[in-house]
Amino acid sequence: MNSLAGGARPHTLNAAGIPLSGLWALPAGGEVRSTILAVHGRGMRAAYWNSFVPLATSLGHAVLALDRPGYGDSADLLPEGQSLAGQAETLTAALKEHAAAHTIGAGVFLLGHSDGGKVALHTAATDGAVPLLGLDASGVGYRYDPRALHFPSTLGGGASTLNWGPLNLYPRGTFQASRALLAPTPPRESAETLRWPGQYEELAPRVRVPVRLTFAEHEAWWRLDGSTLASMASLLTAAPRVSLEHLAAAGHNISLGHAATAYHLRVLAFLEDCLRS
């Protein structure tokens, strides 16, 4: 797993005084159809999206994968991190800064994983300075599975079953290579975890873009029964359309597994639908 992929290069944005590090990749042809803001999950870094970048840029999309506030270059400035809502405000400021200096195409498409999906939902519910096309998230649900009620706050500490699922879902060498992606989870982020169901109920009605949510076959963090997922979708009352999908032969960290390409192709197909809307 390389630190850079698909022509991505290190990139830093000033988000209202907060430096956000990450990766930026442009299409080879130069014309940007849209910009995808890729938001990583808990205890990870922007390079979680390495395998997604070359596929997205080959189809004409720029990818901006940022280390969330409290990770990467902002960790020293924000040792406690920020709340999920605060992270969304910081990312919105970063998008405004980016759009002032670079073309974003038709708009920004939000792509989030796990806690990054929560931040993406907060971002979509925030009145920002750039046009949003849609939101695609994986590994983020509505109500926690009972197995996750006493989870640790990082990717270590016995959470391997929750975070990964069966090990044969991932290419050989994934776990050794993924050590380079890991980072401490900021305390404020961990402290908010159990409040997510209530937060989602408050923010979901304010999301006004198309939403697609994907749940891995071996997702263990969330309740995936039909009633719970139907309730989750029903709360997105202002979204033009909502799609809930399941991905076979995948664990929580979908983009690191064998199913990554299948998932990423579906993400980009959904983006095409958003561009035609």
PDB file of C-alpha atoms in Angstrom:
ATOM      1  CA  MET A   1       0.000   0.000   0.000  1.00  0.00           C
ATOM      2  CA  ASN A   2       1.734   3.162  -1.208  1.00  0.00           C
ATOM      3  CA  SER A   3       1.432   6.443   0.625  1.00  0.00           C
ATOM      4  CA  LEU A   4       0.374   8.084  -2.646  1.00  0.00           C
ATOM      5  CA  ALA A   5      -1.770   6.624  -5.411  1.00  0.00           C
ATOM      6  CA  GLY A   6      -3.162   7.527  -8.805  1.00  0.00           C
ATOM      7  CA  GLY A   7      -1.233  10.778  -9.138  1.00  0.00           C
ATOM      8  CA  ALA A   8      -2.249  12.027  -5.696  1.00  0.00           C
ATOM      9  CA  ARG A   9       0.090  14.477  -4.069  1.00  0.00           C
ATOM     10  CA  PRO A  10       0.365  15.821  -0.534  1.00  0.00           C
ATOM     11  CA  HIS A  11      -1.912  18.789  -0.020  1.00  0.00           C
ATOM     12  CA  THR A  12      -2.564  21.158   2.876  1.00  0.00           C
ATOM     13  CA  LEU A  13      -5.486  23.541   3.280  1.00  0.00           C
ATOM     14  CA  ASN A  14      -5.968  26.406   5.702  1.00  0.00           C
ATOM     15  CA  ALA A  15      -9.414  25.909   7.183  1.00  0.00           C
ATOM     16  CA  ALA A  16     -10.122  29.113   9.117  1.00  0.00           C
ATOM     17  CA  GLY A  17      -6.661  28.942  10.672  1.00  0.00           C
ATOM     18  CA  ILE A  18      -6.554  25.152  11.047  1.00  0.00           C
ATOM     19  CA  PRO A  19      -4.063  23.349   8.767  1.00  0.00           C
ATOM     20  CA  LEU A  20      -5.591  20.221   7.240  1.00  0.00           C
ATOM     21  CA  SER A  21      -3.202  17.823   5.557  1.00  0.00           C
ATOM     22  CA  GLY A  22      -4.196  15.210   3.038  1.00  0.00           C
ATOM     23  CA  LEU A  23      -4.015  14.191  -0.603  1.00  0.00           C
ATOM     24  CA  TRP A  24      -5.181  15.867  -3.791  1.00  0.00           C
ATOM     25  CA  ALA A  25      -5.457  14.167  -7.165  1.00  0.00           C
ATOM     26  CA  LEU A  26      -6.550  15.563 -10.533  1.00  0.00           C
ATOM     27  CA  PRO A  27      -7.770  13.813 -13.685  1.00  0.00           C
ATOM     28  CA  ALA A  28      -5.006  13.151 -16.212  1.00  0.00           C
ATOM     29  CA  GLY A  29      -6.791  15.194 -18.877  1.00  0.00           C
ATOM     30  CA  GLY A  30      -7.020  18.247 -16.653  1.00  0.00           C
ATOM     31  CA  GLU A  31     -10.785  18.868 -16.951  1.00  0.00           C
ATOM     32  CA  VAL A  32     -12.480  18.408 -13.567  1.00  0.00           C
ATOM     33  CA  ARG A  33     -16.033  17.096 -13.788  1.00  0.00           C
ATOM     34  CA  SER A  34     -16.539  17.229 -10.020  1.00  0.00           C
ATOM     35  CA  THR A  35     -14.535  17.194  -6.799  1.00  0.00           C
ATOM     36  CA  ILE A  36     -14.894  14.331  -4.348  1.00  0.00           C
ATOM     37  CA  LEU A  37     -14.209  15.164  -0.705  1.00  0.00           C
ATOM     38  CA  ALA A  38     -13.178  11.808   0.807  1.00  0.00           C
ATOM     39  CA  VAL A  39     -13.444  11.643   4.607  1.00  0.00           C
ATOM     40  CA  HIS A  40     -11.698   8.821   6.486  1.00  0.00           C
ATOM     41  CA  GLY A  41     -12.936   6.950   9.538  1.00  0.00           C
ATOM     42  CA  ARG A  42     -11.902   6.734  13.157  1.00  0.00           C
ATOM     43  CA  GLY A  43      -8.237   6.151  13.880  1.00  0.00           C
ATOM     44  CA  MET A  44      -7.271   6.308  10.191  1.00  0.00           C
ATOM     45  CA  ARG A  45      -5.727   8.892   7.830  1.00  0.00           C
ATOM     46  CA  ALA A  46      -6.580  10.261   4.381  1.00  0.00           C
ATOM     47  CA  ALA A  47      -4.579   7.490   2.653  1.00  0.00           C
ATOM     48  CA  TYR A  48      -7.439   5.113   3.532  1.00  0.00           C
ATOM     49  CA  TRP A  49      -8.773   6.198   0.126  1.00  0.00           C
ATOM     50  CA  ASN A  50      -5.661   5.225  -1.866  1.00  0.00           C
ATOM     51  CA  SER A  51      -7.397   2.493  -3.850  1.00  0.00           C
ATOM     52  CA  PHE A  52     -10.296   4.817  -4.736  1.00  0.00           C
ATOM     53  CA  VAL A  53      -8.221   7.680  -6.127  1.00  0.00           C
ATOM     54  CA  PRO A  54      -7.016   6.227  -9.490  1.00  0.00           C
ATOM     55  CA  LEU A  55     -10.475   4.972 -10.412  1.00  0.00           C
ATOM     56  CA  ALA A  56     -12.112   8.323  -9.648  1.00  0.00           C
ATOM     57  CA  THR A  57      -9.527  10.400 -11.493  1.00  0.00           C
ATOM     58  CA  SER A  58      -9.705   8.090 -14.523  1.00  0.00           C
ATOM     59  CA  LEU A  59     -13.366   9.111 -14.831  1.00  0.00           C
ATOM     60  CA  GLY A  60     -12.626  12.826 -14.658  1.00  0.00           C
ATOM     61  CA  HIS A  61     -13.119  13.575 -10.984  1.00  0.00           C
ATOM     62  CA  ALA A  62     -10.696  15.362  -8.678  1.00  0.00           C
ATOM     63  CA  VAL A  63     -10.250  13.753  -5.259  1.00  0.00           C
ATOM     64  CA  LEU A  64      -9.539  15.760  -2.119  1.00  0.00           C
ATOM     65  CA  ALA A  65      -8.882  13.327   0.741  1.00  0.00           C
ATOM     66  CA  LEU A  66      -8.231  15.260   3.936  1.00  0.00           C
ATOM     67  CA  ASP A  67      -7.023  14.225   7.371  1.00  0.00           C
ATOM     68  CA  ARG A  68      -9.944  15.171   9.576  1.00  0.00           C
ATOM     69  CA  PRO A  69      -9.481  17.863  12.265  1.00  0.00           C
ATOM     70  CA  GLY A  70      -7.475  16.292  15.080  1.00  0.00           C
ATOM     71  CA  TYR A  71      -5.529  14.080  12.688  1.00  0.00           C
ATOM     72  CA  GLY A  72      -2.416  14.756  10.605  1.00  0.00           C
ATOM     73  CA  ASP A  73      -1.128  18.324  10.549  1.00  0.00           C
ATOM     74  CA  SER A  74      -3.907  19.607  12.815  1.00  0.00           C
ATOM     75  CA  ALA A  75      -3.243  17.107  15.632  1.00  0.00           C
ATOM     76  CA  ASP A  76      -0.854  19.382  17.540  1.00  0.00           C
ATOM     77  CA  LEU A  77      -3.203  22.361  17.275  1.00  0.00           C
ATOM     78  CA  LEU A  78      -6.241  20.266  18.232  1.00  0.00           C
ATOM     79  CA  PRO A  79      -4.955  17.666  20.738  1.00  0.00           C
ATOM     80  CA  GLU A  80      -8.509  16.982  21.928  1.00  0.00           C
ATOM     81  CA  GLY A  81      -9.882  17.008  18.386  1.00  0.00           C
ATOM     82  CA  GLN A  82     -13.239  18.533  17.508  1.00  0.00           C
ATOM     83  CA  SER A  83     -16.847  17.442  17.783  1.00  0.00           C
ATOM     84  CA  LEU A  84     -18.370  15.890  14.678  1.00  0.00           C
ATOM     85  CA  ALA A  85     -20.292  19.104  14.031  1.00  0.00           C
ATOM     86  CA  GLY A  86     -17.120  21.128  14.580  1.00  0.00           C
ATOM     87  CA  GLN A  87     -15.261  18.933  12.121  1.00  0.00           C
ATOM     88  CA  ALA A  88     -17.987  19.549   9.558  1.00  0.00           C
ATOM     89  CA  GLU A  89     -17.621  23.314  10.008  1.00  0.00           C
ATOM     90  CA  THR A  90     -13.848  23.041   9.591  1.00  0.00           C
ATOM     91  CA  LEU A  91     -14.209  20.901   6.461  1.00  0.00           C
ATOM     92  CA  THR A  92     -16.692  23.418   5.047  1.00  0.00           C
ATOM     93  CA  ALA A  93     -14.112  26.172   5.602  1.00  0.00           C
ATOM     94  CA  ALA A  94     -11.505  23.987   3.886  1.00  0.00           C
ATOM     95  CA  LEU A  95     -13.807  23.456   0.902  1.00  0.00           C
ATOM     96  CA  LYS A  96     -14.367  27.200   0.636  1.00  0.00           C
ATOM     97  CA  GLU A  97     -10.596  27.756   0.643  1.00  0.00           C
ATOM     98  CA  HIS A  98     -10.052  25.037  -1.944  1.00  0.00           C
ATOM     99  CA  ALA A  99     -12.815  26.281  -4.243  1.00  0.00           C
ATOM    100  CA  ALA A 100     -11.383  29.806  -4.156  1.00  0.00           C
ATOM    101  CA  ALA A 101      -8.105  28.576  -5.626  1.00  0.00           C
ATOM    102  CA  HIS A 102      -9.055  25.542  -7.724  1.00  0.00           C
ATOM    103  CA  THR A 103     -11.820  24.469 -10.057  1.00  0.00           C
ATOM    104  CA  ILE A 104     -14.261  22.054  -8.448  1.00  0.00           C
ATOM    105  CA  GLY A 105     -16.257  21.189 -11.562  1.00  0.00           C
ATOM    106  CA  ALA A 106     -20.012  20.817 -11.138  1.00  0.00           C
ATOM    107  CA  GLY A 107     -19.680  20.732  -7.360  1.00  0.00           C
ATOM    108  CA  VAL A 108     -18.493  18.665  -4.406  1.00  0.00           C
ATOM    109  CA  PHE A 109     -19.505  15.075  -3.782  1.00  0.00           C
ATOM    110  CA  LEU A 110     -19.114  13.871  -0.191  1.00  0.00           C
ATOM    111  CA  LEU A 111     -17.673  10.406   0.414  1.00  0.00           C
ATOM    112  CA  GLY A 112     -17.313   9.212   3.985  1.00  0.00           C
ATOM    113  CA  HIS A 113     -16.434   6.070   5.894  1.00  0.00           C
ATOM    114  CA  SER A 114     -17.472   5.211   9.468  1.00  0.00           C
ATOM    115  CA  ASP A 115     -16.948   8.271  11.689  1.00  0.00           C
ATOM    116  CA  GLY A 116     -15.997  10.099   8.491  1.00  0.00           C
ATOM    117  CA  GLY A 117     -19.463   9.237   7.220  1.00  0.00           C
ATOM    118  CA  LYS A 118     -20.923  10.870  10.306  1.00  0.00           C
ATOM    119  CA  VAL A 119     -18.888  14.002   9.588  1.00  0.00           C
ATOM    120  CA  ALA A 120     -19.991  13.903   5.940  1.00  0.00           C
ATOM    121  CA  LEU A 121     -23.629  13.797   7.068  1.00  0.00           C
ATOM    122  CA  HIS A 122     -23.019  16.773   9.371  1.00  0.00           C
ATOM    123  CA  THR A 123     -21.346  18.574   6.453  1.00  0.00           C
ATOM    124  CA  ALA A 124     -24.286  17.883   4.163  1.00  0.00           C
ATOM    125  CA  ALA A 125     -26.610  19.324   6.811  1.00  0.00           C
ATOM    126  CA  THR A 126     -24.554  22.517   7.042  1.00  0.00           C
ATOM    127  CA  ASP A 127     -25.166  25.515   4.797  1.00  0.00           C
ATOM    128  CA  GLY A 128     -21.823  25.719   3.032  1.00  0.00           C
ATOM    129  CA  ALA A 129     -20.153  27.932   0.488  1.00  0.00           C
ATOM    130  CA  VAL A 130     -19.838  25.323  -2.264  1.00  0.00           C
ATOM    131  CA  PRO A 131     -22.521  23.382  -4.148  1.00  0.00           C
ATOM    132  CA  LEU A 132     -22.934  19.800  -2.921  1.00  0.00           C
ATOM    133  CA  LEU A 133     -23.882  17.083  -5.397  1.00  0.00           C
ATOM    134  CA  GLY A 134     -24.595  14.147  -3.113  1.00  0.00           C
ATOM    135  CA  LEU A 135     -23.351  12.006  -0.265  1.00  0.00           C
ATOM    136  CA  ASP A 136     -22.144   8.403  -0.242  1.00  0.00           C
ATOM    137  CA  ALA A 137     -21.195   6.769   3.063  1.00  0.00           C
ATOM    138  CA  SER A 138     -20.229   3.301   4.229  1.00  0.00           C
ATOM    139  CA  GLY A 139     -19.889   1.862   7.713  1.00  0.00           C
ATOM    140  CA  VAL A 140     -22.209   4.364   9.381  1.00  0.00           C
ATOM    141  CA  GLY A 141     -25.655   3.390  10.617  1.00  0.00           C
ATOM    142  CA  TYR A 142     -28.292   4.667  12.984  1.00  0.00           C
ATOM    143  CA  ARG A 143     -28.320   2.449  16.074  1.00  0.00           C
ATOM    144  CA  TYR A 144     -25.378   0.445  17.394  1.00  0.00           C
ATOM    145  CA  ASP A 145     -25.386  -3.332  17.422  1.00  0.00           C
ATOM    146  CA  PRO A 146     -25.334  -4.748  20.977  1.00  0.00           C
ATOM    147  CA  ARG A 147     -21.903  -6.230  20.207  1.00  0.00           C
ATOM    148  CA  ALA A 148     -20.529  -2.683  19.906  1.00  0.00           C
ATOM    149  CA  LEU A 149     -21.864  -1.290  23.178  1.00  0.00           C
ATOM    150  CA  HIS A 150     -18.546  -1.726  24.981  1.00  0.00           C
ATOM    151  CA  PHE A 151     -16.209  -1.026  22.091  1.00  0.00           C
ATOM    152  CA  PRO A 152     -12.752   0.473  22.538  1.00  0.00           C
ATOM    153  CA  SER A 153     -12.101   3.953  21.177  1.00  0.00           C
ATOM    154  CA  THR A 154      -9.455   2.957  18.634  1.00  0.00           C
ATOM    155  CA  LEU A 155      -8.839   0.287  16.024  1.00  0.00           C
ATOM    156  CA  GLY A 156      -6.827  -1.699  18.561  1.00  0.00           C
ATOM    157  CA  GLY A 157      -7.779  -2.969  21.993  1.00  0.00           C
ATOM    158  CA  GLY A 158      -9.801  -5.968  20.859  1.00  0.00           C
ATOM    159  CA  ALA A 159     -11.978  -4.269  18.248  1.00  0.00           C
ATOM    160  CA  SER A 160     -10.607  -6.281  15.320  1.00  0.00           C
ATOM    161  CA  THR A 161     -13.827  -8.227  14.741  1.00  0.00           C
ATOM    162  CA  LEU A 162     -15.883  -5.042  14.668  1.00  0.00           C
ATOM    163  CA  ASN A 163     -13.494  -3.174  12.406  1.00  0.00           C
ATOM    164  CA  TRP A 164     -12.454  -5.890   9.996  1.00  0.00           C
ATOM    165  CA  GLY A 165     -14.700  -8.944  10.031  1.00  0.00           C
ATOM    166  CA  PRO A 166     -13.251 -12.201   8.602  1.00  0.00           C
ATOM    167  CA  LEU A 167      -9.608 -11.733   7.686  1.00  0.00           C
ATOM    168  CA  ASN A 168     -10.005 -13.477   4.326  1.00  0.00           C
ATOM    169  CA  LEU A 169     -11.998 -10.468   3.102  1.00  0.00           C
ATOM    170  CA  TYR A 170      -8.710  -8.552   2.738  1.00  0.00           C
ATOM    171  CA  PRO A 171      -5.688  -8.999   0.448  1.00  0.00           C
ATOM    172  CA  ARG A 172      -2.578 -10.578   1.897  1.00  0.00           C
ATOM    173  CA  GLY A 173      -0.452  -7.965   3.640  1.00  0.00           C
ATOM    174  CA  THR A 174      -3.325  -5.549   4.294  1.00  0.00           C
ATOM    175  CA  PHE A 175      -2.967  -5.501   8.053  1.00  0.00           C
ATOM    176  CA  GLN A 176       0.753  -4.897   8.045  1.00  0.00           C
ATOM    177  CA  ALA A 177       0.469  -2.205   5.372  1.00  0.00           C
ATOM    178  CA  SER A 178      -2.480  -0.518   7.082  1.00  0.00           C
ATOM    179  CA  ARG A 179      -0.356   0.337  10.114  1.00  0.00           C
ATOM    180  CA  ALA A 180       0.833   3.366   8.153  1.00  0.00           C
ATOM    181  CA  LEU A 181      -2.787   4.585   8.004  1.00  0.00           C
ATOM    182  CA  LEU A 182      -3.438   4.443  11.731  1.00  0.00           C
ATOM    183  CA  ALA A 183      -3.535   7.484  14.016  1.00  0.00           C
ATOM    184  CA  PRO A 184      -4.736   8.107  17.588  1.00  0.00           C
ATOM    185  CA  THR A 185      -8.424   8.901  17.872  1.00  0.00           C
ATOM    186  CA  PRO A 186      -8.940  12.390  19.369  1.00  0.00           C
ATOM    187  CA  PRO A 187     -10.708  12.225  22.764  1.00  0.00           C
ATOM    188  CA  ARG A 188     -13.618  14.494  21.772  1.00  0.00           C
ATOM    189  CA  GLU A 189     -14.442  12.195  18.878  1.00  0.00           C
ATOM    190  CA  SER A 190     -14.481   9.127  21.134  1.00  0.00           C
ATOM    191  CA  ALA A 191     -16.585  10.896  23.760  1.00  0.00           C
ATOM    192  CA  GLU A 192     -19.308  11.672  21.234  1.00  0.00           C
ATOM    193  CA  THR A 193     -19.779   8.139  19.944  1.00  0.00           C
ATOM    194  CA  LEU A 194     -22.727   7.067  22.081  1.00  0.00           C
ATOM    195  CA  ARG A 195     -24.575  10.301  21.256  1.00  0.00           C
ATOM    196  CA  TRP A 196     -24.671   9.533  17.537  1.00  0.00           C
ATOM    197  CA  PRO A 197     -28.270   8.183  17.302  1.00  0.00           C
ATOM    198  CA  GLY A 198     -29.633  11.422  18.764  1.00  0.00           C
ATOM    199  CA  GLN A 199     -27.327  13.536  16.636  1.00  0.00           C
ATOM    200  CA  TYR A 200     -28.461  11.717  13.519  1.00  0.00           C
ATOM    201  CA  GLU A 201     -32.120  12.283  14.352  1.00  0.00           C
ATOM    202  CA  GLU A 202     -31.424  16.017  14.614  1.00  0.00           C
ATOM    203  CA  LEU A 203     -29.300  16.466  11.490  1.00  0.00           C
ATOM    204  CA  ALA A 204     -30.850  13.981   9.033  1.00  0.00           C
ATOM    205  CA  PRO A 205     -33.885  16.166   8.164  1.00  0.00           C
ATOM    206  CA  ARG A 206     -31.469  18.957   7.147  1.00  0.00           C
ATOM    207  CA  VAL A 207     -29.619  16.897   4.519  1.00  0.00           C
ATOM    208  CA  ARG A 208     -30.824  18.185   1.148  1.00  0.00           C
ATOM    209  CA  VAL A 209     -28.746  16.131  -1.304  1.00  0.00           C
ATOM    210  CA  PRO A 210     -29.149  12.569  -2.598  1.00  0.00           C
ATOM    211  CA  VAL A 211     -27.822  10.019  -0.104  1.00  0.00           C
ATOM    212  CA  ARG A 212     -26.507   6.497  -0.604  1.00  0.00           C
ATOM    213  CA  LEU A 213     -25.589   4.346   2.417  1.00  0.00           C
ATOM    214  CA  THR A 214     -23.738   1.040   2.069  1.00  0.00           C
ATOM    215  CA  PHE A 215     -23.484  -1.690   4.706  1.00  0.00           C
ATOM    216  CA  ALA A 216     -20.959  -4.500   4.446  1.00  0.00           C
ATOM    217  CA  GLU A 217     -22.137  -8.099   4.785  1.00  0.00           C
ATOM    218  CA  HIS A 218     -19.926  -8.480   7.864  1.00  0.00           C
ATOM    219  CA  GLU A 219     -20.638  -5.048   9.359  1.00  0.00           C
ATOM    220  CA  ALA A 220     -20.702  -5.521  13.143  1.00  0.00           C
ATOM    221  CA  TRP A 221     -20.955  -1.987  14.523  1.00  0.00           C
ATOM    222  CA  TRP A 222     -24.560  -1.341  13.520  1.00  0.00           C
ATOM    223  CA  ARG A 223     -28.007  -2.875  13.713  1.00  0.00           C
ATOM    224  CA  LEU A 224     -28.897  -3.811  10.149  1.00  0.00           C
ATOM    225  CA  ASP A 225     -32.424  -5.154  10.585  1.00  0.00           C
ATOM    226  CA  GLY A 226     -34.991  -3.867   8.125  1.00  0.00           C
ATOM    227  CA  SER A 227     -36.905  -1.821  10.687  1.00  0.00           C
ATOM    228  CA  THR A 228     -33.838   0.080  11.900  1.00  0.00           C
ATOM    229  CA  LEU A 229     -32.587   0.823   8.391  1.00  0.00           C
ATOM    230  CA  ALA A 230     -36.060   1.904   7.273  1.00  0.00           C
ATOM    231  CA  SER A 231     -36.163   4.317  10.214  1.00  0.00           C
ATOM    232  CA  MET A 232     -32.745   5.644   9.268  1.00  0.00           C
ATOM    233  CA  ALA A 233     -33.850   6.304   5.697  1.00  0.00           C
ATOM    234  CA  SER A 234     -37.187   7.828   6.759  1.00  0.00           C
ATOM    235  CA  LEU A 235     -35.407  10.532   8.774  1.00  0.00           C
ATOM    236  CA  LEU A 236     -33.745  11.892   5.605  1.00  0.00           C
ATOM    237  CA  THR A 237     -36.923  13.757   4.764  1.00  0.00           C
ATOM    238  CA  ALA A 238     -35.320  16.538   2.680  1.00  0.00           C
ATOM    239  CA  ALA A 239     -33.024  14.305   0.622  1.00  0.00           C
ATOM    240  CA  PRO A 240     -34.250  14.041  -2.996  1.00  0.00           C
ATOM    241  CA  ARG A 241     -33.593  10.296  -2.891  1.00  0.00           C
ATOM    242  CA  VAL A 242     -32.144   7.795  -0.455  1.00  0.00           C
ATOM    243  CA  SER A 243     -30.587   4.438  -1.278  1.00  0.00           C
ATOM    244  CA  LEU A 244     -29.594   1.773   1.251  1.00  0.00           C
ATOM    245  CA  GLU A 245     -27.428  -1.002  -0.117  1.00  0.00           C
ATOM    246  CA  HIS A 246     -25.632  -4.091   1.138  1.00  0.00           C
ATOM    247  CA  LEU A 247     -22.250  -5.267  -0.119  1.00  0.00           C
ATOM    248  CA  ALA A 248     -21.463  -8.986  -0.060  1.00  0.00           C
ATOM    249  CA  ALA A 249     -18.090 -10.397   1.026  1.00  0.00           C
ATOM    250  CA  ALA A 250     -17.062  -7.166   2.755  1.00  0.00           C
ATOM    251  CA  GLY A 251     -16.166  -6.060   6.281  1.00  0.00           C
ATOM    252  CA  HIS A 252     -16.388  -2.667   7.946  1.00  0.00           C
ATOM    253  CA  ASN A 253     -13.235  -1.307   6.256  1.00  0.00           C
ATOM    254  CA  ILE A 254     -14.642  -1.867   2.771  1.00  0.00           C
ATOM    255  CA  SER A 255     -12.090   0.227   0.890  1.00  0.00           C
ATOM    256  CA  LEU A 256      -9.205  -1.915   2.157  1.00  0.00           C
ATOM    257  CA  GLY A 257     -10.759  -5.246   1.182  1.00  0.00           C
ATOM    258  CA  HIS A 258     -11.252  -7.407  -1.881  1.00  0.00           C
ATOM    259  CA  ALA A 259     -14.673  -5.774  -2.381  1.00  0.00           C
ATOM    260  CA  ALA A 260     -13.180  -2.278  -2.634  1.00  0.00           C
ATOM    261  CA  THR A 261     -13.320  -2.007  -6.426  1.00  0.00           C
ATOM    262  CA  ALA A 262     -16.939  -3.155  -6.574  1.00  0.00           C
ATOM    263  CA  TYR A 263     -17.871  -0.625  -3.905  1.00  0.00           C
ATOM    264  CA  HIS A 264     -15.936   2.213  -5.532  1.00  0.00           C
ATOM    265  CA  LEU A 265     -17.556   1.567  -8.913  1.00  0.00           C
ATOM    266  CA  ARG A 266     -20.974   1.824  -7.272  1.00  0.00           C
ATOM    267  CA  VAL A 267     -19.941   5.065  -5.567  1.00  0.00           C
ATOM    268  CA  LEU A 268     -18.946   6.535  -8.921  1.00  0.00           C
ATOM    269  CA  ALA A 269     -22.129   5.272 -10.594  1.00  0.00           C
ATOM    270  CA  PHE A 270     -24.119   7.077  -7.902  1.00  0.00           C
ATOM    271  CA  LEU A 271     -22.066  10.210  -8.522  1.00  0.00           C
ATOM    272  CA  GLU A 272     -22.973   9.986 -12.221  1.00  0.00           C
ATOM    273  CA  ASP A 273     -26.651   9.869 -11.212  1.00  0.00           C
ATOM    274  CA  CYS A 274     -26.141  12.951  -9.033  1.00  0.00           C
ATOM    275  CA  LEU A 275     -24.480  14.814 -11.909  1.00  0.00           C
ATOM    276  CA  ARG A 276     -27.470  14.069 -14.146  1.00  0.00           C
ATOM    277  CA  SER A 277     -30.007  15.220 -11.546  1.00  0.00           C
TER     278      SER A 277
END
